[in-house]
C-alpha cells in the first residue's frame, strides 16, 4: 500500500484518498486495518506496509449535569467553527459563558465581544492562560476585564441548568450565570481510542508513545500530530502539546521515515503565541510551575518596557519575564505580554533556549534597533541583563 | 577626576558636566587634556585618571566642485535635523536630490515624499542599501520607484551647479538634475582628529583601535561609540559600524572598566534594521560581498513568503535570504525585506549566528505560530530548510 523507498514513492505519486472511510480497528501483527465505508456501511480489511496514526485530539468535555444539553459549543474542527458562526448569525445570542481560560477560550471571548455580546469566562484555576506564570497572566486578565469580559476565576463548573433540553445557565461553585450560549474551551486530549484497542503503547498524557523518528513501539506503526507525544528539549522528557506547528513537524519526520528516509524530531521548547484583542501573548521554555515541579533552582526577572522607541507612533507596553538556571544562568523560559510588536520576540528566546545561551549571552546579543521596531535596548536585552545579575 | 572603583563612583555620584567646553588636545603621558571654554575662549590644562574618547563620527562630504554651496544638507546630529526641518517649513522646496542610497538617504527620501516633494536619489553603486545583497536591494529599489522616487544608480556625483552661492542642480556622470535642495547621505567616518594628534593608534577604517575592554593602546585612554572600532563575532576581526546600539554597548563596557569593573565587549554580528515607507529592511551577519572578500565558500537561499497567515488581514510579502558555510552549514548571514512584521525576525538570525547554529538547526527551531504573526512555517524556517539541503 505504502511505498517503502523514496523511489517507490516517486514511482507511485498517486495518493489514494478515500473520504467517508473510517478505520475502526487495527491488527498490527497482520499489518491490516478494518475500514468501514460510511456511505454503504460495508466493512473490509486492508493491508498496510507502514501505518501512520494521525487521529488528532478530541476536546475535553465536562462530566457535570446538563453537559449534553443543546446550546453548548466547542471549536475543535473547522466544521465546529462554521457551525457556531451559523448559530451566532441565526440566533443572535446576546450573552455567552466560556468555560476555560486557555487559548481557545480567550480567542473566542474576543470573537464574542466583537459581536457585541456580554461575555463571562469561568475557570477553576486562579488565573487565565495557565501556560503563563500568574504574574504575567494578570496582564491578560486585566486586558479582558478592561474590555468588559466578566472573569470568574477559582470557580469550578458544577452544572449546566437546562430548560427544554437547552442550556440557560452555568452553575459554578459560587454563582449561577444565566446565558444564551456556552462555549467550552477546556483543552484537548489525544485521540487514541484506536491505538489503545490495538495495543499500541501510550505515554505522556495518554498520547501515542513514539521515538524521535515518530515510530511507535509497534513495528510498522508511526504516529504524528495531536495524537502523538513530543519531547521537550529542555528536559529530554516526553511532552504533550497540541499545536499546528508541532503536528506539521511530526508529519515531516514520520513521512520521511515511512518513505525510507531518516529524519529525527528535534523536540519542542514549548513555544506558543496568541493575540487577544490587541494584546499579544507569547511563551517559550519552562514556566515557574514546571521548574518547581522539576525541583530545578532558578531565578527570574520581570520588566516593563516599550515595543518601539517610546516616542515613536504606535509604541506600546511590553512585559517580559525571563527565567534562568540559578547556577549556570542558562535561560530556561520566557513569557511576553504586550501591545502590537511584542509577541514575535519570543522566537529570539526559543532560539536562545535551543542554543542553551545564558542570560548574560542573551544580554549581549546584537539585536536590531531602529525607532519603529524597538527601544534602543530591546526589552529582551533589558530583561536578560537584570536576570544575569541574579546569577551567583 | 574620575572614580576608580564602583564605590568611589557611588560616593561621588555628581558628574561635572560642562557645556561649551571643548577638548582641543590630549597629552596622554601627562594624563591631561587641553580644554577651551567656547564662551570665554579661555584655555586650561585639566588632569585625568581615565579618559574616554567618545567623539562620535563625522558625515562624509564629497570633494567635488560646488560642495560648499548653500542648500546642501546633512542629518548627522539632532541640530542638523532640526535645521533641515526649519528650512523645509520655511522655504517649502518642491524637489530634492539625495546623494547616497544608504539608511539616511532612504529614510530622508521617505520624509521628503511625505512632504509631497519630487525626490531623486543618486548613488555611484549599482544598488541602494549596500549592506544588502544586490538581489535583496532590488526589492527596496522597486519600493522606492513605486512610490515615485527617481533612482539614478551607477552614477557618480561629479559636481554641484551653483548660482549665487546656492546649489541649483546635481551633476552626475550621466545627467544634470535640477533641484531646490540637496541631501547628503554618504555615510560617516570616525571622528578621530584628536586621537590622531595625541598619537592614539587607529585601526579599522580609521577608528580608534581598542581591545575588548574598550581600552586603547595608550594607558588610561578608552574609546567608545562611533569613534571606536568594534570586532565582528563571525570573523574575529576588527569591524567598524556606526550604530546607536553598538555605541551604547561600547559605553557600558568602557564605563564599567573605567570605574574599576571588568567588562568585555561581545562584538557585533552586523545587525541593522530600517523602515522605508511601509517596507521593512533588515540584515545581520555577513553578506555575499563580505563572504567573497573573505574567500569563504558559502551557499545561499532566497525565499518569498508571508508575514502572517496568507489569509489573515494585514498579511504581506516577506523576502528572506540566508547564507551558510558551504561545508558546515553554520549560518553566516541573513537579509529580510518585507511588509509590516517582517524585519524584527532578523533578531532570530542574529541569535542563531551568535550561537553558531547550522541551517538545519534553524530549520528545526520551535518558533511561534498563530495566524496574526506568521504562516504555519515561519519564513525563516522555510529558508533554513531549503538552505540546509544545499549543504553537502
XYZ file of C-alpha atoms in Angstrom:
784
model
C 0.000 0.000 0.000
C 2.688 2.384 1.037
C 5.897 2.965 -0.874
C 8.945 1.741 1.045
C 11.591 3.911 -0.593
C 11.613 7.434 -1.983
C 11.969 5.823 -5.438
C 8.827 3.788 -4.969
C 7.086 6.869 -3.642
C 8.050 8.863 -6.691
C 7.019 5.950 -8.931
C 3.603 5.876 -7.333
C 2.947 9.576 -6.810
C -0.711 8.863 -6.764
C -2.278 9.020 -3.326
C -5.422 7.039 -2.751
C -7.597 9.453 -0.809
C -10.867 7.950 0.383
C -13.320 10.217 2.116
C -16.123 8.797 4.243
C -13.970 5.776 5.056
C -13.131 5.204 8.683
C -10.593 2.873 10.237
C -12.342 1.075 13.087
C -9.692 -1.449 14.039
C -6.024 -2.243 13.602
C -4.340 -5.629 13.634
C -0.710 -4.699 13.937
C 0.571 -8.294 13.768
C -1.158 -8.903 10.427
C -0.444 -5.332 9.332
C -4.020 -4.690 8.321
C -6.769 -2.255 9.241
C -10.541 -2.708 9.354
C -12.146 0.018 7.216
C -15.803 0.925 7.085
C -17.316 2.830 4.174
C -19.566 5.347 5.950
C -21.789 5.677 2.898
C -22.556 1.982 2.394
C -21.542 0.729 5.859
C -19.559 -2.002 4.061
C -16.536 -3.190 6.026
C -13.298 -4.664 4.722
C -9.740 -5.467 5.801
C -6.975 -3.542 4.165
C -3.272 -4.414 4.320
C -0.507 -1.883 5.005
C 3.265 -1.829 4.930
C 3.580 1.245 7.125
C 0.732 2.786 9.072
C 0.519 6.394 10.290
C -1.675 7.214 13.252
C -2.774 10.829 12.737
C -6.041 10.774 14.614
C -5.592 14.175 16.226
C -7.109 15.252 19.506
C -10.585 15.410 20.976
C -11.909 18.336 23.014
C -12.309 17.722 26.740
C -15.904 17.898 27.882
C -17.032 18.326 31.458
C -18.772 15.446 33.195
C -21.333 17.568 35.008
C -25.143 17.525 34.927
C -26.563 19.060 31.758
C -23.377 18.683 29.734
C -25.262 17.122 26.826
C -27.809 19.933 26.518
C -28.037 21.923 23.311
C -26.539 25.391 23.245
C -23.131 24.119 24.385
C -20.454 24.506 21.717
C -16.811 23.829 21.102
C -14.479 24.953 18.308
C -12.196 21.985 17.730
C -12.638 21.465 13.984
C -13.232 23.739 11.021
C -16.773 22.352 10.855
C -17.498 23.095 14.512
C -16.313 26.684 13.997
C -18.528 27.122 10.933
C -21.475 25.601 12.805
C -21.045 28.001 15.718
C -20.817 31.002 13.414
C -24.074 29.975 11.728
C -25.728 29.729 15.151
C -24.456 33.192 16.081
C -25.721 34.644 12.803
C -29.113 32.948 13.026
C -29.904 33.249 16.734
C -28.044 36.483 17.554
C -27.429 35.408 21.165
C -26.771 38.320 23.496
C -24.631 36.514 26.030
C -22.098 33.716 26.274
C -20.388 31.920 29.116
C -17.000 30.482 28.250
C -15.724 27.574 30.318
C -11.916 27.564 30.279
C -9.415 30.415 30.096
C -6.887 28.940 27.686
C -6.095 29.958 24.100
C -9.453 28.875 22.632
C -11.483 30.376 25.455
C -9.747 33.732 25.243
C -9.793 33.927 21.455
C -13.494 33.129 21.496
C -14.041 35.792 24.171
C -12.670 38.295 21.661
C -14.893 36.935 18.880
C -17.995 37.265 21.083
C -17.012 40.784 22.196
C -16.691 41.816 18.561
C -20.317 40.741 18.106
C -21.373 42.944 20.978
C -22.220 40.031 23.255
C -21.976 40.011 27.012
C -19.136 37.606 27.795
C -18.406 35.742 31.019
C -15.492 33.386 31.472
C -15.228 30.717 34.151
C -12.080 28.845 35.079
C -11.381 26.657 38.068
C -7.774 27.867 38.117
C -6.890 31.114 39.905
C -5.632 32.585 36.597
C -6.379 32.603 32.889
C -3.799 31.229 30.451
C -2.252 28.517 32.599
C 0.756 28.362 30.278
C 1.886 31.708 31.708
C 3.114 32.454 35.197
C 0.458 34.010 37.385
C 2.068 37.473 37.438
C 2.135 37.549 33.628
C -1.359 36.102 33.261
C -2.623 39.004 35.360
C -1.888 41.395 32.471
C -4.043 39.234 30.206
C -6.847 39.106 32.758
C -6.775 42.876 33.130
C -6.989 43.359 29.357
C -10.030 41.095 29.275
C -11.847 42.812 32.122
C -10.950 46.230 30.664
C -12.794 45.160 27.530
C -15.800 44.088 29.529
C -15.293 40.347 29.980
C -16.648 39.114 33.327
C -13.974 36.854 34.757
C -14.838 34.234 37.368
C -11.581 32.570 38.382
C -11.073 29.955 41.067
C -14.615 28.808 40.356
C -15.360 25.238 39.385
C -18.062 24.420 36.878
C -20.689 22.362 38.724
C -23.601 22.016 36.302
C -25.462 23.420 33.344
C -29.025 24.499 34.038
C -31.197 23.123 31.269
C -34.714 24.066 30.135
C -36.431 22.140 27.325
C -33.180 20.392 26.506
C -31.353 23.677 26.125
C -28.759 25.250 28.439
C -29.833 28.551 30.014
C -27.323 28.965 32.809
C -23.903 27.892 34.004
C -23.717 26.926 37.652
C -20.333 27.357 39.298
C -19.176 26.705 42.839
C -20.128 30.303 43.625
C -22.896 31.541 41.350
C -25.361 30.956 38.571
C -24.645 32.715 35.294
C -27.666 32.993 33.016
C -26.605 32.774 29.378
C -27.833 32.305 25.821
C -24.883 30.116 24.865
C -21.984 28.158 26.344
C -18.565 27.773 24.750
C -16.242 25.050 26.004
C -12.529 25.740 25.908
C -11.265 23.103 28.303
C -8.397 21.861 26.226
C -7.937 18.645 24.316
C -6.779 15.106 24.866
C -5.025 12.925 22.289
C -7.484 10.836 20.289
C -6.036 7.388 20.901
C -9.043 5.095 21.115
C -7.927 3.088 18.065
C -4.337 2.894 19.222
C -5.382 1.753 22.674
C -7.598 -1.004 21.269
C -4.773 -2.158 19.010
C -2.374 -2.404 21.925
C -0.118 0.406 20.743
C 1.569 1.760 23.887
C 0.622 5.201 25.086
C 2.804 7.617 27.024
C 2.699 11.238 28.095
C -0.868 12.358 28.872
C -2.230 9.353 27.016
C -0.664 10.241 23.663
C 0.817 7.537 21.453
C 4.359 6.902 22.620
C 6.931 7.499 19.868
C 10.683 7.643 19.494
C 12.454 10.552 17.793
C 11.713 9.040 14.392
C 7.991 9.151 15.324
C 7.878 5.346 15.335
C 5.531 3.779 17.885
C 6.654 0.750 19.831
C 4.857 -1.463 17.313
C 6.689 -2.407 14.129
C 5.314 -0.626 11.069
C 3.169 1.846 13.011
C 4.023 5.539 13.255
C 2.243 8.421 14.911
C 2.234 12.179 14.297
C 0.273 15.256 15.285
C -2.073 15.845 18.187
C -2.435 12.100 18.904
C 1.323 11.626 19.377
C 3.656 12.683 22.129
C 6.604 15.038 21.643
C 9.636 15.521 23.801
C 10.835 18.671 25.491
C 14.316 19.809 24.560
C 14.922 21.318 27.981
C 14.071 18.214 29.995
C 14.682 15.490 27.427
C 11.386 14.088 28.720
C 8.199 13.183 26.840
C 5.868 16.144 26.479
C 2.424 16.639 25.061
C 1.356 19.738 23.170
C -1.416 20.018 20.587
C -0.188 22.709 18.185
C -0.272 23.003 14.405
C 3.440 23.712 14.105
C 4.397 20.680 16.153
C 1.935 18.476 14.257
C 3.409 19.610 10.948
C 6.951 18.939 12.154
C 5.868 15.491 13.367
C 4.353 14.808 9.961
C 7.511 15.683 8.063
C 9.602 13.409 10.254
C 7.181 10.471 10.167
C 6.614 10.839 6.426
C 10.328 10.965 5.664
C 10.981 7.842 7.712
C 7.980 5.924 6.356
C 9.198 6.624 2.836
C 12.590 5.115 3.639
C 14.418 8.270 4.676
C 15.919 9.080 8.031
C 14.646 12.057 9.970
C 14.509 12.799 13.659
C 12.132 15.095 15.513
C 14.167 17.800 17.234
C 11.659 18.316 20.044
C 9.846 21.363 21.303
C 10.764 24.075 23.755
C 7.140 24.940 24.485
C 6.713 27.974 22.259
C 3.204 29.340 21.808
C 1.702 32.676 20.832
C -1.728 34.216 20.597
C -3.449 37.550 20.231
C -6.454 38.536 22.319
C -7.986 41.754 21.105
C -4.925 43.975 20.705
C -2.929 42.145 23.346
C -0.149 39.823 22.255
C 0.795 36.893 24.456
C 3.703 34.503 23.975
C 5.691 31.998 25.964
C 8.506 29.532 25.484
C 10.556 27.166 27.600
C 9.548 26.197 31.103
C 7.366 28.315 33.374
C 7.631 28.662 37.158
C 5.210 25.825 37.860
C 7.152 23.459 35.597
C 10.520 24.406 37.084
C 9.190 23.967 40.601
C 7.799 20.592 39.555
C 11.242 19.580 38.328
C 12.819 20.870 41.535
C 15.182 22.926 39.432
C 16.629 26.018 41.153
C 16.002 29.072 39.019
C 15.952 32.844 39.090
C 13.542 35.082 37.233
C 13.218 38.679 36.164
C 10.212 40.642 35.012
C 10.469 44.001 33.252
C 8.178 46.506 31.618
C 9.381 48.348 28.543
C 8.203 49.570 25.137
C 7.584 47.727 21.884
C 9.143 50.592 19.908
C 11.084 53.726 20.795
C 8.921 55.364 23.458
C 8.398 58.477 21.317
C 7.560 56.553 18.146
C 3.904 56.467 16.980
C 2.348 53.136 17.884
C 4.795 52.395 20.685
C 3.138 50.279 23.351
C 3.807 48.495 26.590
C 5.612 45.172 26.728
C 6.079 42.948 29.775
C 8.853 40.384 29.625
C 9.547 37.645 32.132
C 12.685 35.570 31.791
C 13.749 32.535 33.818
C 17.211 31.015 34.058
C 19.043 28.239 35.866
C 20.156 29.670 39.214
C 23.633 28.188 38.967
C 24.602 28.319 35.293
C 22.446 31.214 34.108
C 21.251 29.150 31.128
C 17.912 30.576 30.015
C 15.038 28.194 30.729
C 11.952 30.169 29.847
C 10.443 33.442 28.722
C 6.995 34.989 28.660
C 5.831 38.117 26.874
C 2.595 40.080 27.173
C 2.282 43.347 25.312
C 0.949 45.553 22.577
C 1.483 45.120 18.850
C 5.007 44.026 18.009
C 5.609 42.355 21.365
C 4.937 38.662 20.874
C 7.117 37.510 17.985
C 10.142 38.478 20.075
C 9.536 35.135 21.777
C 11.287 33.495 18.805
C 14.586 35.010 19.926
C 14.117 33.311 23.284
C 13.093 29.996 21.682
C 16.325 30.191 19.677
C 18.387 31.158 22.716
C 16.896 28.294 24.722
C 17.545 25.797 21.924
C 21.137 27.021 21.746
C 21.458 26.881 25.549
C 22.522 30.517 25.824
C 22.927 32.086 29.242
C 21.126 35.218 30.356
C 24.427 37.067 30.012
C 24.852 35.864 26.436
C 21.309 36.959 25.615
C 22.040 40.364 27.145
C 24.982 40.700 24.743
C 23.131 39.739 21.562
C 23.404 42.095 18.616
C 19.662 42.685 18.217
C 18.212 45.100 15.701
C 17.349 48.632 16.701
C 15.515 51.377 14.876
C 12.759 53.534 16.418
C 9.859 51.825 14.562
C 10.930 48.429 15.884
C 12.412 48.699 19.338
C 13.704 50.931 22.082
C 17.478 51.256 21.854
C 17.838 48.417 24.339
C 15.469 45.728 23.214
C 13.162 44.626 26.083
C 14.743 41.167 25.862
C 18.195 42.651 26.425
C 16.969 44.636 29.421
C 15.362 41.559 30.985
C 18.383 39.355 30.292
C 20.809 41.893 31.721
C 18.893 42.180 35.001
C 18.414 38.424 35.120
C 22.153 37.832 34.614
C 22.861 39.920 37.709
C 20.931 37.390 39.783
C 23.236 34.501 38.872
C 25.802 33.949 41.585
C 38.754 63.377 38.258
C 37.271 60.003 37.593
C 36.235 57.491 40.228
C 38.446 54.399 40.144
C 36.061 51.924 41.746
C 32.303 51.477 41.737
C 32.403 52.507 45.408
C 34.136 55.762 44.580
C 31.700 56.298 41.748
C 28.742 55.855 44.034
C 30.414 58.102 46.584
C 30.821 60.852 44.038
C 27.568 60.469 42.101
C 27.940 64.018 40.953
C 29.042 64.359 37.353
C 30.733 67.562 36.346
C 29.037 68.384 33.058
C 30.479 71.388 31.280
C 28.786 72.529 28.124
C 30.567 74.795 25.659
C 33.893 73.330 26.701
C 35.916 71.589 24.031
C 38.930 69.370 24.387
C 41.444 70.548 21.812
C 44.449 68.457 22.769
C 45.467 65.437 24.792
C 48.783 64.728 26.452
C 48.480 61.075 27.259
C 51.860 60.847 29.022
C 50.929 63.636 31.459
C 47.353 62.408 31.569
C 45.922 65.811 30.897
C 43.716 67.456 28.303
C 43.693 70.983 26.913
C 40.214 72.428 27.325
C 38.886 75.610 25.771
C 35.853 77.400 27.131
C 33.992 78.322 23.961
C 32.240 81.229 25.664
C 35.321 82.989 27.006
C 37.916 81.296 24.756
C 39.965 80.687 27.937
C 42.181 77.618 27.721
C 43.385 75.412 30.541
C 45.005 72.058 31.213
C 42.947 69.530 33.076
C 44.228 66.301 34.624
C 42.509 62.923 34.233
C 42.904 59.471 35.721
C 40.972 57.742 32.955
C 39.963 59.360 29.680
C 37.102 58.287 27.433
C 37.204 59.201 23.751
C 33.570 59.456 22.663
C 33.934 61.884 19.800
C 31.478 60.136 17.512
C 31.555 60.247 13.760
C 31.548 62.936 11.096
C 29.475 62.762 7.933
C 31.387 62.149 4.724
C 31.206 65.045 2.299
C 32.008 64.856 -1.383
C 35.092 66.657 -2.689
C 33.505 67.907 -5.900
C 33.046 71.432 -7.244
C 30.268 73.347 -5.520
C 30.238 71.157 -2.409
C 30.348 74.176 -0.112
C 27.338 75.894 -1.661
C 24.281 76.596 0.432
C 21.234 74.360 0.010
C 23.278 71.214 0.698
C 22.256 69.481 3.929
C 23.092 66.500 6.050
C 21.299 64.953 9.024
C 24.085 63.785 11.299
C 23.095 65.477 14.557
C 19.821 66.355 16.209
C 20.592 70.013 15.453
C 21.198 69.329 11.757
C 17.857 67.543 11.563
C 16.037 70.395 13.263
C 17.792 72.889 10.999
C 16.725 70.991 7.872
C 13.143 70.758 9.044
C 13.052 74.512 9.587
C 14.353 75.036 6.063
C 11.678 72.700 4.681
C 8.958 74.521 6.612
C 10.177 77.983 5.666
C 11.184 77.511 2.031
C 8.744 74.736 1.031
C 11.156 73.319 -1.571
C 9.455 71.266 -4.255
C 12.328 68.956 -5.095
C 15.310 67.249 -3.501
C 18.237 65.258 -4.783
C 19.662 62.784 -2.320
C 23.260 61.704 -2.734
C 23.739 58.225 -1.278
C 21.355 55.276 -1.036
C 22.118 54.080 2.485
C 19.937 54.206 5.582
C 19.953 58.006 5.938
C 19.401 58.615 2.236
C 16.441 56.249 2.061
C 14.836 57.406 5.296
C 15.118 61.012 4.100
C 13.613 60.008 0.745
C 10.543 58.901 2.685
C 10.469 62.143 4.697
C 10.617 64.219 1.508
C 7.926 62.094 -0.176
C 5.643 62.658 2.812
C 6.008 66.380 2.169
C 4.925 65.919 -1.417
C 8.349 66.728 -2.835
C 9.826 65.366 -6.035
C 12.680 63.094 -4.905
C 15.688 61.905 -6.883
C 18.385 59.685 -5.455
C 21.875 59.286 -6.873
C 24.341 56.579 -5.910
C 27.574 55.581 -7.575
C 26.910 51.936 -6.648
C 24.712 49.757 -8.861
C 22.286 49.285 -5.950
C 20.777 51.096 -2.999
C 21.445 49.829 0.520
C 24.932 48.425 0.056
C 24.591 46.422 3.270
C 22.190 44.103 1.418
C 22.971 41.711 -1.404
C 22.038 43.092 -4.797
C 19.071 40.729 -5.282
C 17.574 41.824 -1.968
C 18.342 45.518 -2.531
C 16.304 45.295 -5.723
C 13.107 44.908 -3.664
C 13.978 48.118 -1.825
C 14.697 49.941 -5.070
C 11.385 48.809 -6.536
C 9.501 50.033 -3.470
C 11.179 53.425 -3.850
C 10.446 53.774 -7.548
C 6.867 52.558 -6.982
C 6.451 55.463 -4.590
C 7.810 57.885 -7.162
C 11.476 58.222 -6.211
C 13.683 58.732 -9.258
C 16.645 56.405 -8.808
C 19.911 57.045 -10.602
C 22.225 54.161 -9.741
C 25.707 53.522 -11.094
C 26.039 57.284 -11.458
C 28.854 59.157 -9.798
C 28.326 62.610 -8.378
C 30.578 64.961 -10.355
C 29.627 68.452 -9.231
C 27.005 70.727 -7.792
C 25.838 73.513 -10.104
C 25.796 76.729 -8.078
C 24.066 80.065 -8.702
C 24.563 82.994 -6.305
C 26.263 80.690 -3.831
C 23.321 78.319 -3.822
C 23.079 74.837 -5.339
C 20.503 74.527 -8.125
C 21.473 71.204 -9.722
C 23.354 67.979 -9.141
C 25.620 66.924 -11.962
C 26.261 63.189 -12.240
C 28.337 61.193 -14.698
C 25.233 60.939 -16.860
C 22.878 63.855 -16.292
C 22.053 67.156 -14.646
C 19.297 67.059 -12.049
C 17.788 70.473 -11.279
C 16.767 70.673 -7.633
C 15.716 73.018 -4.838
C 17.729 71.161 -2.218
C 20.445 68.524 -1.811
C 20.641 65.976 0.996
C 23.896 64.157 1.606
C 23.691 60.591 2.888
C 27.162 59.367 2.070
C 27.873 57.694 5.358
C 30.174 58.660 8.187
C 33.776 58.325 9.243
C 35.010 58.063 12.830
C 35.870 61.456 14.299
C 39.430 60.794 15.378
C 41.233 64.068 14.790
C 42.051 64.473 18.496
C 43.108 60.852 18.902
C 45.329 61.069 15.858
C 47.035 64.212 17.113
C 47.574 62.592 20.521
C 49.225 59.570 18.945
C 46.486 57.155 19.945
C 46.651 54.312 17.406
C 43.822 53.938 14.908
C 42.615 50.735 13.294
C 39.693 49.612 11.188
C 38.516 52.372 8.842
C 40.417 54.929 10.880
C 38.529 54.294 14.121
C 40.331 54.305 17.445
C 41.812 50.858 17.960
C 40.549 49.187 21.133
C 40.723 45.830 22.840
C 37.646 44.004 24.088
C 37.638 46.080 27.255
C 37.415 49.188 25.013
C 40.909 50.231 26.120
C 43.003 52.000 23.516
C 46.657 51.138 23.183
C 47.510 54.129 25.378
C 47.376 53.654 29.148
C 44.383 55.385 30.740
C 42.633 56.156 27.468
C 39.447 54.378 26.436
C 37.201 54.790 23.401
C 33.541 54.038 22.776
C 30.854 54.747 20.216
C 31.137 55.878 16.620
C 34.781 56.924 17.046
C 35.866 53.453 18.185
C 36.232 50.210 16.323
C 34.260 47.064 17.121
C 35.012 43.490 16.253
C 32.905 41.070 14.244
C 31.950 37.886 16.038
C 31.935 35.908 12.811
C 35.414 36.853 11.681
C 37.023 37.771 14.993
C 38.381 40.747 13.054
C 38.116 44.473 13.775
C 34.975 45.957 12.287
C 33.559 49.455 12.071
C 29.890 50.229 12.348
C 28.290 53.494 13.472
C 25.071 52.438 15.201
C 23.370 53.596 18.368
C 23.059 50.102 19.818
C 26.732 49.359 19.344
C 27.726 52.753 20.749
C 25.628 52.123 23.837
C 27.117 48.673 24.333
C 30.620 50.177 23.929
C 29.757 52.769 26.537
C 28.610 50.246 29.111
C 31.784 48.219 28.709
C 34.145 51.201 28.781
C 32.308 52.767 31.703
C 32.360 49.576 33.743
C 36.088 49.142 33.187
C 36.944 52.789 33.813
C 35.127 52.567 37.131
C 37.220 49.590 38.201
C 34.952 46.798 36.984
C 35.684 44.172 34.365
C 33.518 44.013 31.263
C 34.244 42.806 27.775
C 32.567 43.870 24.553
C 30.993 40.787 22.982
C 31.286 42.089 19.427
C 28.739 42.602 16.696
C 27.306 40.323 14.055
C 26.327 43.207 11.781
C 22.648 43.523 12.642
C 20.792 46.552 11.291
C 17.184 47.386 10.548
C 15.259 50.240 8.967
C 11.839 51.095 7.619
C 11.353 52.967 4.387
C 7.745 53.931 3.859
C 5.932 50.692 4.675
C 8.864 48.494 3.698
C 10.923 46.881 6.419
C 14.562 46.060 5.743
C 16.931 44.140 7.991
C 20.224 42.328 7.802
C 22.665 40.506 10.021
C 25.885 38.567 9.675
C 27.978 38.648 6.537
C 26.628 39.423 3.083
C 27.748 37.915 -0.236
C 30.312 40.646 -0.896
C 31.881 40.146 2.539
C 31.978 36.347 2.236
C 33.560 36.602 -1.209
C 36.094 39.042 0.201
C 36.984 36.520 2.896
C 37.221 33.746 0.302
C 34.819 31.721 2.395
C 32.800 29.091 0.491
C 29.108 29.568 1.167
C 25.666 28.638 -0.076
C 22.611 30.866 -0.044
C 18.866 30.588 -0.336
C 16.256 33.210 -1.083
C 12.555 32.678 -0.484
C 9.352 34.660 -0.682
C 6.634 34.049 1.876
C 4.094 35.876 4.031
C 4.494 37.909 7.210
C 1.298 36.357 8.657
C -1.003 33.525 7.634
C -1.766 34.279 3.985
C -5.488 34.648 4.707
C -5.037 36.873 7.761
C -5.848 40.606 7.420
C -2.631 42.595 7.045
C -0.607 39.653 5.759
C 2.144 40.900 3.469
C 5.081 39.732 1.434
C 8.418 38.871 3.018
C 11.653 38.060 1.230
C 14.312 36.191 3.202
C 17.857 35.472 2.114
C 20.019 33.217 4.233
C 23.696 32.376 3.805
C 25.613 29.490 5.361
C 29.061 27.949 5.325
C 29.142 25.531 2.389
C 30.847 22.776 4.368
C 29.458 23.003 7.900
C 26.086 24.619 7.235
C 26.710 27.145 10.011
C 24.578 30.205 9.291
C 26.677 33.222 8.321
C 24.141 35.836 7.315
C 20.526 36.740 6.717
C 18.655 39.544 4.999
C 14.967 40.389 5.162
C 12.879 42.769 3.064
C 9.148 42.818 3.562
C 5.935 44.342 4.771
C 4.986 45.103 8.359
C 6.109 42.393 10.763
C 8.984 41.233 8.577
C 12.100 42.923 9.887
C 12.343 42.108 13.587
C 12.612 38.448 12.605
C 16.254 39.308 11.938
C 16.851 39.020 15.701
C 16.289 35.270 15.495
C 19.059 35.091 12.914
C 21.371 37.350 14.937
C 20.831 34.963 17.851
C 21.349 31.883 15.677
C 24.549 33.357 14.243
C 25.868 34.242 17.696
C 25.117 30.689 18.838
C 26.724 29.255 15.667
C 23.614 27.289 14.719
C 23.519 25.466 11.401
C 20.833 25.980 8.776
C 19.402 22.599 9.758
C 19.223 23.626 13.415
C 17.469 26.854 12.464
C 15.006 24.849 10.355
C 14.152 22.808 13.458
C 13.606 25.731 15.841
C 10.365 25.799 17.779
C 9.221 29.221 16.533
C 5.871 30.726 17.425
C 2.906 30.317 15.136
C -0.518 31.869 15.206
C -2.261 33.381 12.162
C -1.748 37.056 13.210
C 2.007 36.513 13.492
C 3.231 34.001 10.963
C 2.370 31.430 8.370
C 2.448 27.935 9.878
C 6.029 27.564 8.734
C 7.799 30.759 9.645
C 9.599 32.264 6.619
C 12.900 31.755 8.471
C 12.170 28.029 8.821
C 11.331 27.738 5.129
C 14.537 29.500 4.098
C 16.677 27.494 6.534
C 15.186 24.196 5.413
C 15.918 24.870 1.741
C 19.359 26.209 2.625
C 20.169 23.083 4.655
C 19.524 20.955 1.572
C 22.396 22.729 -0.188
C 24.954 21.591 2.385
C 26.784 18.515 1.174
